[in-house]
Amino acid sequence: MTDNKYGDTFKSEKGIHTDFIEKMTYGDYLQLDTLLSSQKRLSDHHDEMLFIIIHHVSELWLKLIIHETQGAVAAIQRGELQASFKMLARVSKIQSQIIQAWDVLSTLTPAEYMEFRDKLGNASGFQSYQYRLVEFVLGYKTPFILKIYKKDPELHEILEKAYHSPGLYDVAIQALARSGFPIDEAVLTRDFSKTYKKDASVEQAWLAVYKNVDKYWDLYQLGEKLVDIEDWFQQWRFRHMKTVERIIGHKTGTGGSSGVGYLKKVLDHYFFPELWDIRTKI
């Protein structure tokens, strides 16, 4: 009954294309042969497929986050704040998807993971270059990280460029200065390869924005978009840490990090510190 019902419905759709001998299909457009053949297990354990797919999905979302944040940086530099808001709002939605991915991975038990963990060798999510690009555009930069990617000169060059480029918060501060706020020159001309440290002039500027929302509506929206992104990012970091703790406890990571210990440390870092500090002072 059900099959006949849907069969009749399909037949009634006279415009549906079925001849693709010389036309591009959905699979062709998305290059699904390449995408779906990339999940190659190194063990015969059933759950390794889960582990690979979760990380593949996360890397695809990271690719889109990079695309959107880089677009937002360029838009802010052009003074097109409204255009940047759409991109930054999309980033927050993407982040919610990546956070939920940890819920799926947490169905992997310690015993199951240990069945294939040794197959990873020293490979680790710690080495994800896309994750580093996200950190760089958010302003968190540590020089030793670049050493990981020296084996690939082309990739190293991409990371090196991002490492020395202004991040999302840098261009937001520049937008404050363009609006007439007296930002310290040392902040505006700082070395962008250094992790940003909070500044009193930036705090005073954001405080004025948040106390005069109607006057500085665009800058206020920008501030809130940045807070959204940092909030979601910290939630992602927390879920990452708890998922790792749930699956491997306090073992050293496959990449050599302290595992849970390292993940707990980065939870204390703020990308946009003044935007959090002013909430106490408003």
GROMACS .gro file of N, CA, C and O in nm, residues 127-134 136 145-146 148-149 152-165:
model
  108
  127GLN      N    1   4.630   1.849   1.550
  127GLN     CA    2   4.702   1.889   1.429
  127GLN      C    3   4.610   1.946   1.321
  127GLN      O    4   4.658   1.978   1.211
  128SER      N    5   4.482   1.958   1.348
  128SER     CA    6   4.389   2.010   1.247
  128SER      C    7   4.428   2.152   1.206
  128SER      O    8   4.418   2.245   1.285
  129TYR      N    9   4.472   2.167   1.081
  129TYR     CA   10   4.515   2.301   1.038
  129TYR      C   11   4.396   2.395   1.024
  129TYR      O   12   4.409   2.517   1.042
  130GLN      N   13   4.279   2.341   0.995
  130GLN     CA   14   4.161   2.428   0.984
  130GLN      C   15   4.122   2.482   1.121
  130GLN      O   16   4.081   2.598   1.133
  131TYR      N   17   4.134   2.400   1.224
  131TYR     CA   18   4.107   2.448   1.358
  131TYR      C   19   4.204   2.561   1.393
  131TYR      O   20   4.166   2.660   1.455
  132ARG      N   21   4.331   2.547   1.352
  132ARG     CA   22   4.429   2.653   1.378
  132ARG      C   23   4.392   2.781   1.302
  132ARG      O   24   4.408   2.891   1.355
  133LEU      N   25   4.342   2.768   1.181
  133LEU     CA   26   4.301   2.886   1.105
  133LEU      C   27   4.185   2.957   1.175
  133LEU      O   28   4.178   3.080   1.175
  134VAL      N   29   4.096   2.880   1.236
  134VAL     CA   30   3.986   2.940   1.312
  134VAL      C   31   4.043   3.013   1.434
  134VAL      O   32   4.005   3.127   1.463
  136PHE      N   33   4.338   3.137   1.466
  136PHE     CA   34   4.412   3.254   1.419
  136PHE      C   35   4.319   3.370   1.387
  136PHE      O   36   4.346   3.485   1.424
  145ILE      N   37   5.293   2.624   1.720
  145ILE     CA   38   5.194   2.549   1.643
  145ILE      C   39   5.236   2.535   1.497
  145ILE      O   40   5.214   2.431   1.434
  146LEU      N   41   5.298   2.637   1.442
  146LEU     CA   42   5.333   2.637   1.300
  146LEU      C   43   5.431   2.526   1.265
  146LEU      O   44   5.436   2.480   1.150
  148ILE      N   45   5.420   2.223   1.331
  148ILE     CA   46   5.350   2.099   1.297
  148ILE      C   47   5.333   2.085   1.145
  148ILE      O   48   5.333   1.975   1.091
  149TYR      N   49   5.324   2.199   1.075
  149TYR     CA   50   5.285   2.197   0.934
  149TYR      C   51   5.400   2.220   0.836
  149TYR      O   52   5.379   2.239   0.717
  152ASP      N   53   5.449   2.040   0.488
  152ASP     CA   54   5.370   2.080   0.371
  152ASP      C   55   5.392   2.229   0.347
  152ASP      O   56   5.323   2.313   0.407
  153PRO      N   57   5.486   2.268   0.261
  153PRO     CA   58   5.519   2.410   0.240
  153PRO      C   59   5.401   2.496   0.198
  153PRO      O   60   5.388   2.610   0.244
  154GLU      N   61   5.314   2.443   0.113
  154GLU     CA   62   5.199   2.521   0.068
  154GLU      C   63   5.104   2.550   0.183
  154GLU      O   64   5.057   2.663   0.201
  155LEU      N   65   5.077   2.447   0.264
  155LEU     CA   66   4.990   2.464   0.380
  155LEU      C   67   5.055   2.556   0.483
  155LEU      O   68   4.989   2.643   0.542
  156HIS      N   69   5.183   2.539   0.502
  156HIS     CA   70   5.256   2.622   0.599
  156HIS      C   71   5.248   2.769   0.560
  156HIS      O   72   5.233   2.857   0.645
  157GLU      N   73   5.255   2.797   0.429
  157GLU     CA   74   5.246   2.935   0.381
  157GLU      C   75   5.108   2.995   0.410
  157GLU      O   76   5.097   3.112   0.450
  158ILE      N   77   5.003   2.916   0.392
  158ILE     CA   78   4.866   2.961   0.421
  158ILE      C   79   4.852   2.996   0.569
  158ILE      O   80   4.798   3.101   0.606
  159LEU      N   81   4.903   2.909   0.654
  159LEU     CA   82   4.895   2.930   0.798
  159LEU      C   83   4.981   3.049   0.842
  159LEU      O   84   4.941   3.127   0.927
  160GLU      N   85   5.097   3.062   0.781
  160GLU     CA   86   5.187   3.173   0.814
  160GLU      C   87   5.121   3.306   0.781
  160GLU      O   88   5.129   3.402   0.859
  161LYS      N   89   5.053   3.312   0.667
  161LYS     CA   90   4.984   3.434   0.627
  161LYS      C   91   4.873   3.468   0.726
  161LYS      O   92   4.858   3.583   0.769
  162ALA      N   93   4.794   3.367   0.763
  162ALA     CA   94   4.685   3.388   0.859
  162ALA      C   95   4.740   3.428   0.996
  162ALA      O   96   4.680   3.509   1.067
  163TYR      N   97   4.855   3.373   1.030
  163TYR     CA   98   4.919   3.400   1.159
  163TYR      C   99   4.956   3.548   1.173
  163TYR      O  100   4.946   3.606   1.281
  164HIS      N  101   4.996   3.609   1.063
  164HIS     CA  102   5.041   3.749   1.066
  164HIS      C  103   4.932   3.848   1.025
  164HIS      O  104   4.958   3.968   1.021
  165SER      N  105   4.813   3.799   0.995
  165SER     CA  106   4.704   3.886   0.951
  165SER      C  107   4.617   3.930   1.068
  165SER      O  108   4.609   3.860   1.170
   0.00000   0.00000   0.00000
